[in-house]
């Protein structure tokens, strides 16, 4: 069996780490001959770093399916974006202070320094500047955003666009202004060959239309000679939907979006309660 695990909100707890309980369950599944893989919106570099901290080795479907790699980093499939098509929208976002965005290449994540500074200011607002419930949500979302990737900061994003060797696999936009996000989504949607997903209401994730977790997990299963009916997936958010649609076994976290729970065969515990470990126990009993 191939067991594909989302990371944020699924395998990682609220502290952004793999718990001992989840690690033990993964090792047990591997010892029984099952392939346990990661299927994440993160870059390979960042996902592999989390695995290394937990002393785990797993194949990784990264960047929402834009690339699939074996332990050690050998790429077995990839779907990069057409950089020239993206540039008009990226340049537009660059001029909008309220739109934070990231560019993902094969081995790095890039952010313009002034975008980071503005986002940090939002996270550090005083209680009197905004209602307390709004301030709490902003801080939580910003902390999660910074937790998700090891980022390289540049003075001007043109430094990245202008280098021919930099292949873009994913773009991410993040804002508390939902109208701006909607406009960004509309602009990206006008570009042929893209797919736009979201891991929460304040972000957009832009990939090649074939770069979905479903496509990446399918390619990984094919590499290992595993039928899709023997593929199990676990997730919590909307960008997990494509792999829920193709897998034979679907497990939603207790903290998952309602639509994933509706599609699931089993609802496990939350990501803060070793839900992955409980999900693996359920699968091993089948």
JSON list of N, CA and C in Angstrom, two decimals, residues 41-119:
[
{"chain": "A", "resi": 41, "resn": "UNK", "atom": "N", "xyz": [2.18, 20.99, -0.15]},
{"chain": "A", "resi": 41, "resn": "UNK", "atom": "CA", "xyz": [2.39, 22.21, -0.92]},
{"chain": "A", "resi": 41, "resn": "UNK", "atom": "C", "xyz": [3.78, 22.78, -0.71]},
{"chain": "A", "resi": 42, "resn": "UNK", "atom": "N", "xyz": [4.51, 22.26, 0.27]},
{"chain": "A", "resi": 42, "resn": "UNK", "atom": "CA", "xyz": [5.86, 22.72, 0.55]},
{"chain": "A", "resi": 42, "resn": "UNK", "atom": "C", "xyz": [6.83, 22.33, -0.55]},
{"chain": "A", "resi": 43, "resn": "UNK", "atom": "N", "xyz": [7.98, 22.99, -0.55]},
{"chain": "A", "resi": 43, "resn": "UNK", "atom": "CA", "xyz": [9.05, 22.60, -1.45]},
{"chain": "A", "resi": 43, "resn": "UNK", "atom": "C", "xyz": [9.64, 21.27, -0.96]},
{"chain": "A", "resi": 44, "resn": "UNK", "atom": "N", "xyz": [10.34, 20.57, -1.86]},
{"chain": "A", "resi": 44, "resn": "UNK", "atom": "CA", "xyz": [11.00, 19.33, -1.46]},
{"chain": "A", "resi": 44, "resn": "UNK", "atom": "C", "xyz": [11.98, 19.60, -0.33]},
{"chain": "A", "resi": 45, "resn": "UNK", "atom": "N", "xyz": [12.75, 20.67, -0.46]},
{"chain": "A", "resi": 45, "resn": "UNK", "atom": "CA", "xyz": [13.75, 21.02, 0.54]},
{"chain": "A", "resi": 45, "resn": "UNK", "atom": "C", "xyz": [13.13, 21.14, 1.92]},
{"chain": "A", "resi": 46, "resn": "UNK", "atom": "N", "xyz": [12.00, 21.81, 2.01]},
{"chain": "A", "resi": 46, "resn": "UNK", "atom": "CA", "xyz": [11.37, 22.05, 3.30]},
{"chain": "A", "resi": 46, "resn": "UNK", "atom": "C", "xyz": [10.72, 20.79, 3.85]},
{"chain": "A", "resi": 47, "resn": "UNK", "atom": "N", "xyz": [10.04, 20.02, 2.98]},
{"chain": "A", "resi": 47, "resn": "UNK", "atom": "CA", "xyz": [9.44, 18.77, 3.43]},
{"chain": "A", "resi": 47, "resn": "UNK", "atom": "C", "xyz": [10.50, 17.79, 3.90]},
{"chain": "A", "resi": 48, "resn": "UNK", "atom": "N", "xyz": [11.60, 17.70, 3.16]},
{"chain": "A", "resi": 48, "resn": "UNK", "atom": "CA", "xyz": [12.67, 16.78, 3.52]},
{"chain": "A", "resi": 48, "resn": "UNK", "atom": "C", "xyz": [13.31, 17.19, 4.84]},
{"chain": "A", "resi": 49, "resn": "UNK", "atom": "N", "xyz": [13.38, 18.49, 5.08]},
{"chain": "A", "resi": 49, "resn": "UNK", "atom": "CA", "xyz": [13.94, 18.99, 6.35]},
{"chain": "A", "resi": 49, "resn": "UNK", "atom": "C", "xyz": [13.10, 18.51, 7.53]},
{"chain": "A", "resi": 50, "resn": "UNK", "atom": "N", "xyz": [11.77, 18.57, 7.39]},
{"chain": "A", "resi": 50, "resn": "UNK", "atom": "CA", "xyz": [10.89, 18.08, 8.45]},
{"chain": "A", "resi": 50, "resn": "UNK", "atom": "C", "xyz": [11.07, 16.58, 8.68]},
{"chain": "A", "resi": 51, "resn": "UNK", "atom": "N", "xyz": [11.22, 15.82, 7.60]},
{"chain": "A", "resi": 51, "resn": "UNK", "atom": "CA", "xyz": [11.44, 14.38, 7.73]},
{"chain": "A", "resi": 51, "resn": "UNK", "atom": "C", "xyz": [12.78, 14.10, 8.42]},
{"chain": "A", "resi": 52, "resn": "UNK", "atom": "N", "xyz": [13.79, 14.85, 8.03]},
{"chain": "A", "resi": 52, "resn": "UNK", "atom": "CA", "xyz": [15.12, 14.64, 8.60]},
{"chain": "A", "resi": 52, "resn": "UNK", "atom": "C", "xyz": [15.13, 14.91, 10.10]},
{"chain": "A", "resi": 53, "resn": "UNK", "atom": "N", "xyz": [14.40, 15.94, 10.53]},
{"chain": "A", "resi": 53, "resn": "UNK", "atom": "CA", "xyz": [14.32, 16.25, 11.95]},
{"chain": "A", "resi": 53, "resn": "UNK", "atom": "C", "xyz": [13.69, 15.12, 12.75]},
{"chain": "A", "resi": 54, "resn": "UNK", "atom": "N", "xyz": [12.81, 14.35, 12.10]},
{"chain": "A", "resi": 54, "resn": "UNK", "atom": "CA", "xyz": [12.16, 13.21, 12.76]},
{"chain": "A", "resi": 54, "resn": "UNK", "atom": "C", "xyz": [12.86, 11.89, 12.45]},
{"chain": "A", "resi": 55, "resn": "UNK", "atom": "N", "xyz": [14.01, 11.96, 11.76]},
{"chain": "A", "resi": 55, "resn": "UNK", "atom": "CA", "xyz": [14.76, 10.77, 11.38]},
{"chain": "A", "resi": 55, "resn": "UNK", "atom": "C", "xyz": [13.90, 9.80, 10.56]},
{"chain": "A", "resi": 56, "resn": "UNK", "atom": "N", "xyz": [13.24, 10.37, 9.54]},
{"chain": "A", "resi": 56, "resn": "UNK", "atom": "CA", "xyz": [12.41, 9.59, 8.63]},
{"chain": "A", "resi": 56, "resn": "UNK", "atom": "C", "xyz": [12.91, 9.76, 7.20]},
{"chain": "A", "resi": 57, "resn": "UNK", "atom": "N", "xyz": [12.68, 8.74, 6.39]},
{"chain": "A", "resi": 57, "resn": "UNK", "atom": "CA", "xyz": [12.95, 8.82, 4.95]},
{"chain": "A", "resi": 57, "resn": "UNK", "atom": "C", "xyz": [11.69, 8.40, 4.20]},
{"chain": "A", "resi": 58, "resn": "UNK", "atom": "N", "xyz": [11.21, 9.29, 3.36]},
{"chain": "A", "resi": 58, "resn": "UNK", "atom": "CA", "xyz": [9.98, 9.03, 2.61]},
{"chain": "A", "resi": 58, "resn": "UNK", "atom": "C", "xyz": [10.08, 9.69, 1.23]},
{"chain": "A", "resi": 59, "resn": "UNK", "atom": "N", "xyz": [9.42, 9.10, 0.22]},
{"chain": "A", "resi": 59, "resn": "UNK", "atom": "CA", "xyz": [9.26, 9.85, -1.04]},
{"chain": "A", "resi": 59, "resn": "UNK", "atom": "C", "xyz": [8.44, 11.11, -0.77]},
{"chain": "A", "resi": 60, "resn": "UNK", "atom": "N", "xyz": [8.63, 12.13, -1.60]},
{"chain": "A", "resi": 60, "resn": "UNK", "atom": "CA", "xyz": [7.93, 13.40, -1.39]},
{"chain": "A", "resi": 60, "resn": "UNK", "atom": "C", "xyz": [7.31, 13.89, -2.69]},
{"chain": "A", "resi": 61, "resn": "UNK", "atom": "N", "xyz": [6.00, 14.07, -2.66]},
{"chain": "A", "resi": 61, "resn": "UNK", "atom": "CA", "xyz": [5.30, 14.82, -3.71]},
{"chain": "A", "resi": 61, "resn": "UNK", "atom": "C", "xyz": [5.23, 16.25, -3.19]},
{"chain": "A", "resi": 62, "resn": "UNK", "atom": "N", "xyz": [5.95, 17.15, -3.84]},
{"chain": "A", "resi": 62, "resn": "UNK", "atom": "CA", "xyz": [6.09, 18.51, -3.33]},
{"chain": "A", "resi": 62, "resn": "UNK", "atom": "C", "xyz": [5.38, 19.53, -4.20]},
{"chain": "A", "resi": 63, "resn": "UNK", "atom": "N", "xyz": [5.25, 20.74, -3.65]},
{"chain": "A", "resi": 63, "resn": "UNK", "atom": "CA", "xyz": [4.71, 21.88, -4.41]},
{"chain": "A", "resi": 63, "resn": "UNK", "atom": "C", "xyz": [3.36, 21.57, -5.03]},
{"chain": "A", "resi": 64, "resn": "UNK", "atom": "N", "xyz": [2.51, 20.89, -4.24]},
{"chain": "A", "resi": 64, "resn": "UNK", "atom": "CA", "xyz": [1.15, 20.51, -4.69]},
{"chain": "A", "resi": 64, "resn": "UNK", "atom": "C", "xyz": [1.16, 19.56, -5.88]},
{"chain": "A", "resi": 65, "resn": "UNK", "atom": "N", "xyz": [2.22, 18.77, -6.04]},
{"chain": "A", "resi": 65, "resn": "UNK", "atom": "CA", "xyz": [2.28, 17.82, -7.14]},
{"chain": "A", "resi": 65, "resn": "UNK", "atom": "C", "xyz": [3.14, 18.25, -8.30]},
{"chain": "A", "resi": 66, "resn": "UNK", "atom": "N", "xyz": [3.80, 19.41, -8.18]},
{"chain": "A", "resi": 66, "resn": "UNK", "atom": "CA", "xyz": [4.66, 19.89, -9.27]},
{"chain": "A", "resi": 66, "resn": "UNK", "atom": "C", "xyz": [5.89, 19.02, -9.44]},
{"chain": "A", "resi": 67, "resn": "UNK", "atom": "N", "xyz": [6.28, 18.31, -8.39]},
{"chain": "A", "resi": 67, "resn": "UNK", "atom": "CA", "xyz": [7.44, 17.42, -8.48]},
{"chain": "A", "resi": 67, "resn": "UNK", "atom": "C", "xyz": [7.24, 16.24, -7.55]},
{"chain": "A", "resi": 68, "resn": "UNK", "atom": "N", "xyz": [7.77, 15.09, -7.95]},
{"chain": "A", "resi": 68, "resn": "UNK", "atom": "CA", "xyz": [7.75, 13.90, -7.10]},
{"chain": "A", "resi": 68, "resn": "UNK", "atom": "C", "xyz": [9.17, 13.37, -7.04]},
{"chain": "A", "resi": 69, "resn": "UNK", "atom": "N", "xyz": [9.66, 13.13, -5.82]},
{"chain": "A", "resi": 69, "resn": "UNK", "atom": "CA", "xyz": [11.05, 12.73, -5.63]},
{"chain": "A", "resi": 69, "resn": "UNK", "atom": "C", "xyz": [11.14, 11.55, -4.68]},
{"chain": "A", "resi": 70, "resn": "UNK", "atom": "N", "xyz": [12.15, 10.72, -4.91]},
{"chain": "A", "resi": 70, "resn": "UNK", "atom": "CA", "xyz": [12.44, 9.60, -4.02]},
{"chain": "A", "resi": 70, "resn": "UNK", "atom": "C", "xyz": [13.30, 10.09, -2.86]},
{"chain": "A", "resi": 71, "resn": "UNK", "atom": "N", "xyz": [13.41, 9.32, -1.77]},
{"chain": "A", "resi": 71, "resn": "UNK", "atom": "CA", "xyz": [14.34, 9.70, -0.71]},
{"chain": "A", "resi": 71, "resn": "UNK", "atom": "C", "xyz": [15.73, 9.93, -1.29]},
{"chain": "A", "resi": 72, "resn": "UNK", "atom": "N", "xyz": [16.34, 11.02, -0.92]},
{"chain": "A", "resi": 72, "resn": "UNK", "atom": "CA", "xyz": [17.63, 11.38, -1.52]},
{"chain": "A", "resi": 72, "resn": "UNK", "atom": "C", "xyz": [17.50, 12.47, -2.55]},
{"chain": "A", "resi": 73, "resn": "UNK", "atom": "N", "xyz": [16.26, 12.71, -3.04]},
{"chain": "A", "resi": 73, "resn": "UNK", "atom": "CA", "xyz": [16.01, 13.85, -3.91]},
{"chain": "A", "resi": 73, "resn": "UNK", "atom": "C", "xyz": [15.91, 13.57, -5.40]},
{"chain": "A", "resi": 74, "resn": "UNK", "atom": "N", "xyz": [16.05, 12.31, -5.83]},
{"chain": "A", "resi": 74, "resn": "UNK", "atom": "CA", "xyz": [15.96, 12.04, -7.26]},
{"chain": "A", "resi": 74, "resn": "UNK", "atom": "C", "xyz": [14.54, 12.29, -7.75]},
{"chain": "A", "resi": 75, "resn": "UNK", "atom": "N", "xyz": [14.39, 13.23, -8.72]},
{"chain": "A", "resi": 75, "resn": "UNK", "atom": "CA", "xyz": [13.09, 13.58, -9.26]},
{"chain": "A", "resi": 75, "resn": "UNK", "atom": "C", "xyz": [12.61, 12.49, -10.22]},
{"chain": "A", "resi": 76, "resn": "UNK", "atom": "N", "xyz": [11.39, 12.01, -10.00]},
{"chain": "A", "resi": 76, "resn": "UNK", "atom": "CA", "xyz": [10.83, 11.00, -10.91]},
{"chain": "A", "resi": 76, "resn": "UNK", "atom": "C", "xyz": [9.72, 11.59, -11.78]},
{"chain": "A", "resi": 77, "resn": "UNK", "atom": "N", "xyz": [9.26, 12.80, -11.45]},
{"chain": "A", "resi": 77, "resn": "UNK", "atom": "CA", "xyz": [8.25, 13.48, -12.28]},
{"chain": "A", "resi": 77, "resn": "UNK", "atom": "C", "xyz": [8.24, 14.96, -11.92]},
{"chain": "A", "resi": 78, "resn": "UNK", "atom": "N", "xyz": [7.97, 15.84, -12.91]},
{"chain": "A", "resi": 78, "resn": "UNK", "atom": "CA", "xyz": [7.88, 17.27, -12.60]},
{"chain": "A", "resi": 78, "resn": "UNK", "atom": "C", "xyz": [6.99, 17.97, -13.60]},
{"chain": "A", "resi": 79, "resn": "UNK", "atom": "N", "xyz": [6.33, 19.05, -13.14]},
{"chain": "A", "resi": 79, "resn": "UNK", "atom": "CA", "xyz": [5.45, 19.87, -13.96]},
{"chain": "A", "resi": 79, "resn": "UNK", "atom": "C", "xyz": [5.68, 21.34, -13.62]},
{"chain": "A", "resi": 80, "resn": "UNK", "atom": "N", "xyz": [6.72, 21.97, -14.21]},
{"chain": "A", "resi": 80, "resn": "UNK", "atom": "CA", "xyz": [7.00, 23.38, -13.90]},
{"chain": "A", "resi": 80, "resn": "UNK", "atom": "C", "xyz": [6.02, 24.32, -14.60]},
{"chain": "A", "resi": 81, "resn": "UNK", "atom": "N", "xyz": [6.03, 25.58, -14.17]},
{"chain": "A", "resi": 81, "resn": "UNK", "atom": "CA", "xyz": [5.20, 26.62, -14.77]},
{"chain": "A", "resi": 81, "resn": "UNK", "atom": "C", "xyz": [5.96, 27.30, -15.91]},
{"chain": "A", "resi": 82, "resn": "UNK", "atom": "N", "xyz": [5.20, 27.95, -16.81]},
{"chain": "A", "resi": 82, "resn": "UNK", "atom": "CA", "xyz": [5.80, 28.76, -17.85]},
{"chain": "A", "resi": 82, "resn": "UNK", "atom": "C", "xyz": [6.05, 30.15, -17.26]},
{"chain": "A", "resi": 83, "resn": "UNK", "atom": "N", "xyz": [7.31, 30.46, -17.01]},
{"chain": "A", "resi": 83, "resn": "UNK", "atom": "CA", "xyz": [7.67, 31.70, -16.33]},
{"chain": "A", "resi": 83, "resn": "UNK", "atom": "C", "xyz": [7.19, 32.93, -17.08]},
{"chain": "A", "resi": 84, "resn": "UNK", "atom": "N", "xyz": [7.32, 32.93, -18.38]},
{"chain": "A", "resi": 84, "resn": "UNK", "atom": "CA", "xyz": [6.93, 34.10, -19.17]},
{"chain": "A", "resi": 84, "resn": "UNK", "atom": "C", "xyz": [5.44, 34.40, -19.05]},
{"chain": "A", "resi": 85, "resn": "UNK", "atom": "N", "xyz": [4.61, 33.37, -18.96]},
{"chain": "A", "resi": 85, "resn": "UNK", "atom": "CA", "xyz": [3.18, 33.58, -18.79]},
{"chain": "A", "resi": 85, "resn": "UNK", "atom": "C", "xyz": [2.85, 34.21, -17.44]},
{"chain": "A", "resi": 86, "resn": "UNK", "atom": "N", "xyz": [3.63, 33.85, -16.43]},
{"chain": "A", "resi": 86, "resn": "UNK", "atom": "CA", "xyz": [3.35, 34.33, -15.07]},
{"chain": "A", "resi": 86, "resn": "UNK", "atom": "C", "xyz": [3.76, 35.76, -14.82]},
{"chain": "A", "resi": 87, "resn": "UNK", "atom": "N", "xyz": [4.78, 36.23, -15.54]},
{"chain": "A", "resi": 87, "resn": "UNK", "atom": "CA", "xyz": [5.41, 37.49, -15.19]},
{"chain": "A", "resi": 87, "resn": "UNK", "atom": "C", "xyz": [4.47, 38.69, -15.08]},
{"chain": "A", "resi": 88, "resn": "UNK", "atom": "N", "xyz": [3.49, 38.87, -15.98]},
{"chain": "A", "resi": 88, "resn": "UNK", "atom": "CA", "xyz": [2.60, 40.03, -15.82]},
{"chain": "A", "resi": 88, "resn": "UNK", "atom": "C", "xyz": [1.87, 40.06, -14.48]},
{"chain": "A", "resi": 89, "resn": "UNK", "atom": "N", "xyz": [1.40, 38.90, -14.02]},
{"chain": "A", "resi": 89, "resn": "UNK", "atom": "CA", "xyz": [0.67, 38.86, -12.75]},
{"chain": "A", "resi": 89, "resn": "UNK", "atom": "C", "xyz": [1.63, 39.02, -11.58]},
{"chain": "A", "resi": 90, "resn": "UNK", "atom": "N", "xyz": [2.80, 38.41, -11.67]},
{"chain": "A", "resi": 90, "resn": "UNK", "atom": "CA", "xyz": [3.78, 38.54, -10.60]},
{"chain": "A", "resi": 90, "resn": "UNK", "atom": "C", "xyz": [4.22, 40.00, -10.44]},
{"chain": "A", "resi": 91, "resn": "UNK", "atom": "N", "xyz": [4.42, 40.68, -11.57]},
{"chain": "A", "resi": 91, "resn": "UNK", "atom": "CA", "xyz": [4.81, 42.09, -11.51]},
{"chain": "A", "resi": 91, "resn": "UNK", "atom": "C", "xyz": [3.69, 42.94, -10.91]},
{"chain": "A", "resi": 92, "resn": "UNK", "atom": "N", "xyz": [2.44, 42.60, -11.24]},
{"chain": "A", "resi": 92, "resn": "UNK", "atom": "CA", "xyz": [1.30, 43.32, -10.66]},
{"chain": "A", "resi": 92, "resn": "UNK", "atom": "C", "xyz": [1.28, 43.12, -9.15]},
{"chain": "A", "resi": 93, "resn": "UNK", "atom": "N", "xyz": [1.47, 41.90, -8.69]},
{"chain": "A", "resi": 93, "resn": "UNK", "atom": "CA", "xyz": [1.47, 41.63, -7.25]},
{"chain": "A", "resi": 93, "resn": "UNK", "atom": "C", "xyz": [2.61, 42.36, -6.56]},
{"chain": "A", "resi": 94, "resn": "UNK", "atom": "N", "xyz": [3.71, 42.49, -7.26]},
{"chain": "A", "resi": 94, "resn": "UNK", "atom": "CA", "xyz": [4.87, 43.17, -6.69]},
{"chain": "A", "resi": 94, "resn": "UNK", "atom": "C", "xyz": [4.57, 44.61, -6.32]},
{"chain": "A", "resi": 95, "resn": "UNK", "atom": "N", "xyz": [3.61, 45.23, -7.02]},
{"chain": "A", "resi": 95, "resn": "UNK", "atom": "CA", "xyz": [3.26, 46.62, -6.79]},
{"chain": "A", "resi": 95, "resn": "UNK", "atom": "C", "xyz": [2.16, 46.79, -5.75]},
{"chain": "A", "resi": 96, "resn": "UNK", "atom": "N", "xyz": [1.62, 45.70, -5.23]},
{"chain": "A", "resi": 96, "resn": "UNK", "atom": "CA", "xyz": [0.52, 45.77, -4.26]},
{"chain": "A", "resi": 96, "resn": "UNK", "atom": "C", "xyz": [1.06, 45.45, -2.87]},
{"chain": "A", "resi": 97, "resn": "UNK", "atom": "N", "xyz": [1.23, 46.44, -2.00]},
{"chain": "A", "resi": 97, "resn": "UNK", "atom": "CA", "xyz": [1.83, 46.20, -0.68]},
{"chain": "A", "resi": 97, "resn": "UNK", "atom": "C", "xyz": [1.08, 45.15, 0.14]},
{"chain": "A", "resi": 98, "resn": "UNK", "atom": "N", "xyz": [-0.24, 45.08, -0.03]},
{"chain": "A", "resi": 98, "resn": "UNK", "atom": "CA", "xyz": [-1.04, 44.16, 0.79]},
{"chain": "A", "resi": 98, "resn": "UNK", "atom": "C", "xyz": [-0.98, 42.71, 0.32]},
{"chain": "A", "resi": 99, "resn": "UNK", "atom": "N", "xyz": [-0.33, 42.46, -0.82]},
{"chain": "A", "resi": 99, "resn": "UNK", "atom": "CA", "xyz": [-0.22, 41.10, -1.33]},
{"chain": "A", "resi": 99, "resn": "UNK", "atom": "C", "xyz": [1.20, 40.57, -1.08]},
{"chain": "A", "resi": 100, "resn": "UNK", "atom": "N", "xyz": [1.30, 39.65, -0.15]},
{"chain": "A", "resi": 100, "resn": "UNK", "atom": "CA", "xyz": [2.55, 38.94, 0.08]},
{"chain": "A", "resi": 100, "resn": "UNK", "atom": "C", "xyz": [2.57, 37.76, -0.88]},
{"chain": "A", "resi": 101, "resn": "UNK", "atom": "N", "xyz": [3.73, 37.46, -1.46]},
{"chain": "A", "resi": 101, "resn": "UNK", "atom": "CA", "xyz": [3.78, 36.28, -2.32]},
{"chain": "A", "resi": 101, "resn": "UNK", "atom": "C", "xyz": [5.15, 35.62, -2.28]},
{"chain": "A", "resi": 102, "resn": "UNK", "atom": "N", "xyz": [5.17, 34.37, -2.66]},
{"chain": "A", "resi": 102, "resn": "UNK", "atom": "CA", "xyz": [6.39, 33.56, -2.70]},
{"chain": "A", "resi": 102, "resn": "UNK", "atom": "C", "xyz": [6.52, 32.88, -4.05]},
{"chain": "A", "resi": 103, "resn": "UNK", "atom": "N", "xyz": [7.76, 32.68, -4.48]},
{"chain": "A", "resi": 103, "resn": "UNK", "atom": "CA", "xyz": [8.07, 31.95, -5.70]},
{"chain": "A", "resi": 103, "resn": "UNK", "atom": "C", "xyz": [8.87, 30.70, -5.33]},
{"chain": "A", "resi": 104, "resn": "UNK", "atom": "N", "xyz": [8.41, 29.54, -5.79]},
{"chain": "A", "resi": 104, "resn": "UNK", "atom": "CA", "xyz": [9.07, 28.28, -5.47]},
{"chain": "A", "resi": 104, "resn": "UNK", "atom": "C", "xyz": [9.81, 27.75, -6.70]},
{"chain": "A", "resi": 105, "resn": "UNK", "atom": "N", "xyz": [11.11, 27.53, -6.53]},
{"chain": "A", "resi": 105, "resn": "UNK", "atom": "CA", "xyz": [11.87, 26.82, -7.55]},
{"chain": "A", "resi": 105, "resn": "UNK", "atom": "C", "xyz": [12.09, 25.39, -7.04]},
{"chain": "A", "resi": 106, "resn": "UNK", "atom": "N", "xyz": [12.89, 24.62, -7.77]},
{"chain": "A", "resi": 106, "resn": "UNK", "atom": "CA", "xyz": [13.09, 23.21, -7.38]},
{"chain": "A", "resi": 106, "resn": "UNK", "atom": "C", "xyz": [13.68, 23.08, -5.98]},
{"chain": "A", "resi": 107, "resn": "UNK", "atom": "N", "xyz": [14.57, 24.00, -5.61]},
{"chain": "A", "resi": 107, "resn": "UNK", "atom": "CA", "xyz": [15.28, 23.83, -4.35]},
{"chain": "A", "resi": 107, "resn": "UNK", "atom": "C", "xyz": [15.27, 25.06, -3.45]},
{"chain": "A", "resi": 108, "resn": "UNK", "atom": "N", "xyz": [14.34, 26.00, -3.71]},
{"chain": "A", "resi": 108, "resn": "UNK", "atom": "CA", "xyz": [14.33, 27.19, -2.87]},
{"chain": "A", "resi": 108, "resn": "UNK", "atom": "C", "xyz": [12.97, 27.88, -2.93]},
{"chain": "A", "resi": 109, "resn": "UNK", "atom": "N", "xyz": [12.75, 28.75, -1.94]},
{"chain": "A", "resi": 109, "resn": "UNK", "atom": "CA", "xyz": [11.55, 29.59, -1.89]},
{"chain": "A", "resi": 109, "resn": "UNK", "atom": "C", "xyz": [12.02, 31.03, -1.76]},
{"chain": "A", "resi": 110, "resn": "UNK", "atom": "N", "xyz": [11.53, 31.92, -2.63]},
{"chain": "A", "resi": 110, "resn": "UNK", "atom": "CA", "xyz": [12.02, 33.30, -2.67]},
{"chain": "A", "resi": 110, "resn": "UNK", "atom": "C", "xyz": [10.91, 34.28, -2.28]},
{"chain": "A", "resi": 111, "resn": "UNK", "atom": "N", "xyz": [11.29, 35.28, -1.50]},
{"chain": "A", "resi": 111, "resn": "UNK", "atom": "CA", "xyz": [10.38, 36.34, -1.08]},
{"chain": "A", "resi": 111, "resn": "UNK", "atom": "C", "xyz": [11.13, 37.66, -1.17]},
{"chain": "A", "resi": 112, "resn": "UNK", "atom": "N", "xyz": [10.43, 38.69, -1.64]},
{"chain": "A", "resi": 112, "resn": "UNK", "atom": "CA", "xyz": [11.03, 40.02, -1.65]},
{"chain": "A", "resi": 112, "resn": "UNK", "atom": "C", "xyz": [11.04, 40.57, -0.23]},
{"chain": "A", "resi": 113, "resn": "UNK", "atom": "N", "xyz": [12.15, 41.12, 0.19]},
{"chain": "A", "resi": 113, "resn": "UNK", "atom": "CA", "xyz": [12.36, 41.50, 1.59]},
{"chain": "A", "resi": 113, "resn": "UNK", "atom": "C", "xyz": [11.29, 42.45, 2.11]},
{"chain": "A", "resi": 114, "resn": "UNK", "atom": "N", "xyz": [10.88, 43.44, 1.31]},
{"chain": "A", "resi": 114, "resn": "UNK", "atom": "CA", "xyz": [9.90, 44.39, 1.82]},
{"chain": "A", "resi": 114, "resn": "UNK", "atom": "C", "xyz": [8.53, 43.74, 2.05]},
{"chain": "A", "resi": 115, "resn": "UNK", "atom": "N", "xyz": [8.23, 42.65, 1.32]},
{"chain": "A", "resi": 115, "resn": "UNK", "atom": "CA", "xyz": [6.98, 41.91, 1.55]},
{"chain": "A", "resi": 115, "resn": "UNK", "atom": "C", "xyz": [7.02, 41.24, 2.93]},
{"chain": "A", "resi": 116, "resn": "UNK", "atom": "N", "xyz": [8.15, 40.66, 3.25]},
{"chain": "A", "resi": 116, "resn": "UNK", "atom": "CA", "xyz": [8.32, 40.01, 4.56]},
{"chain": "A", "resi": 116, "resn": "UNK", "atom": "C", "xyz": [8.16, 41.03, 5.68]},
{"chain": "A", "resi": 117, "resn": "UNK", "atom": "N", "xyz": [8.79, 42.19, 5.51]},
{"chain": "A", "resi": 117, "resn": "UNK", "atom": "CA", "xyz": [8.74, 43.22, 6.56]},
{"chain": "A", "resi": 117, "resn": "UNK", "atom": "C", "xyz": [7.30, 43.65, 6.81]},
{"chain": "A", "resi": 118, "resn": "UNK", "atom": "N", "xyz": [6.54, 43.85, 5.74]},
{"chain": "A", "resi": 118, "resn": "UNK", "atom": "CA", "xyz": [5.14, 44.28, 5.92]},
{"chain": "A", "resi": 118, "resn": "UNK", "atom": "C", "xyz": [4.33, 43.21, 6.63]},
{"chain": "A", "resi": 119, "resn": "UNK", "atom": "N", "xyz": [4.53, 41.94, 6.28]},
{"chain": "A", "resi": 119, "resn": "UNK", "atom": "CA", "xyz": [3.78, 40.87, 6.91]},
{"chain": "A", "resi": 119, "resn": "UNK", "atom": "C", "xyz": [4.13, 40.76, 8.39]}
]
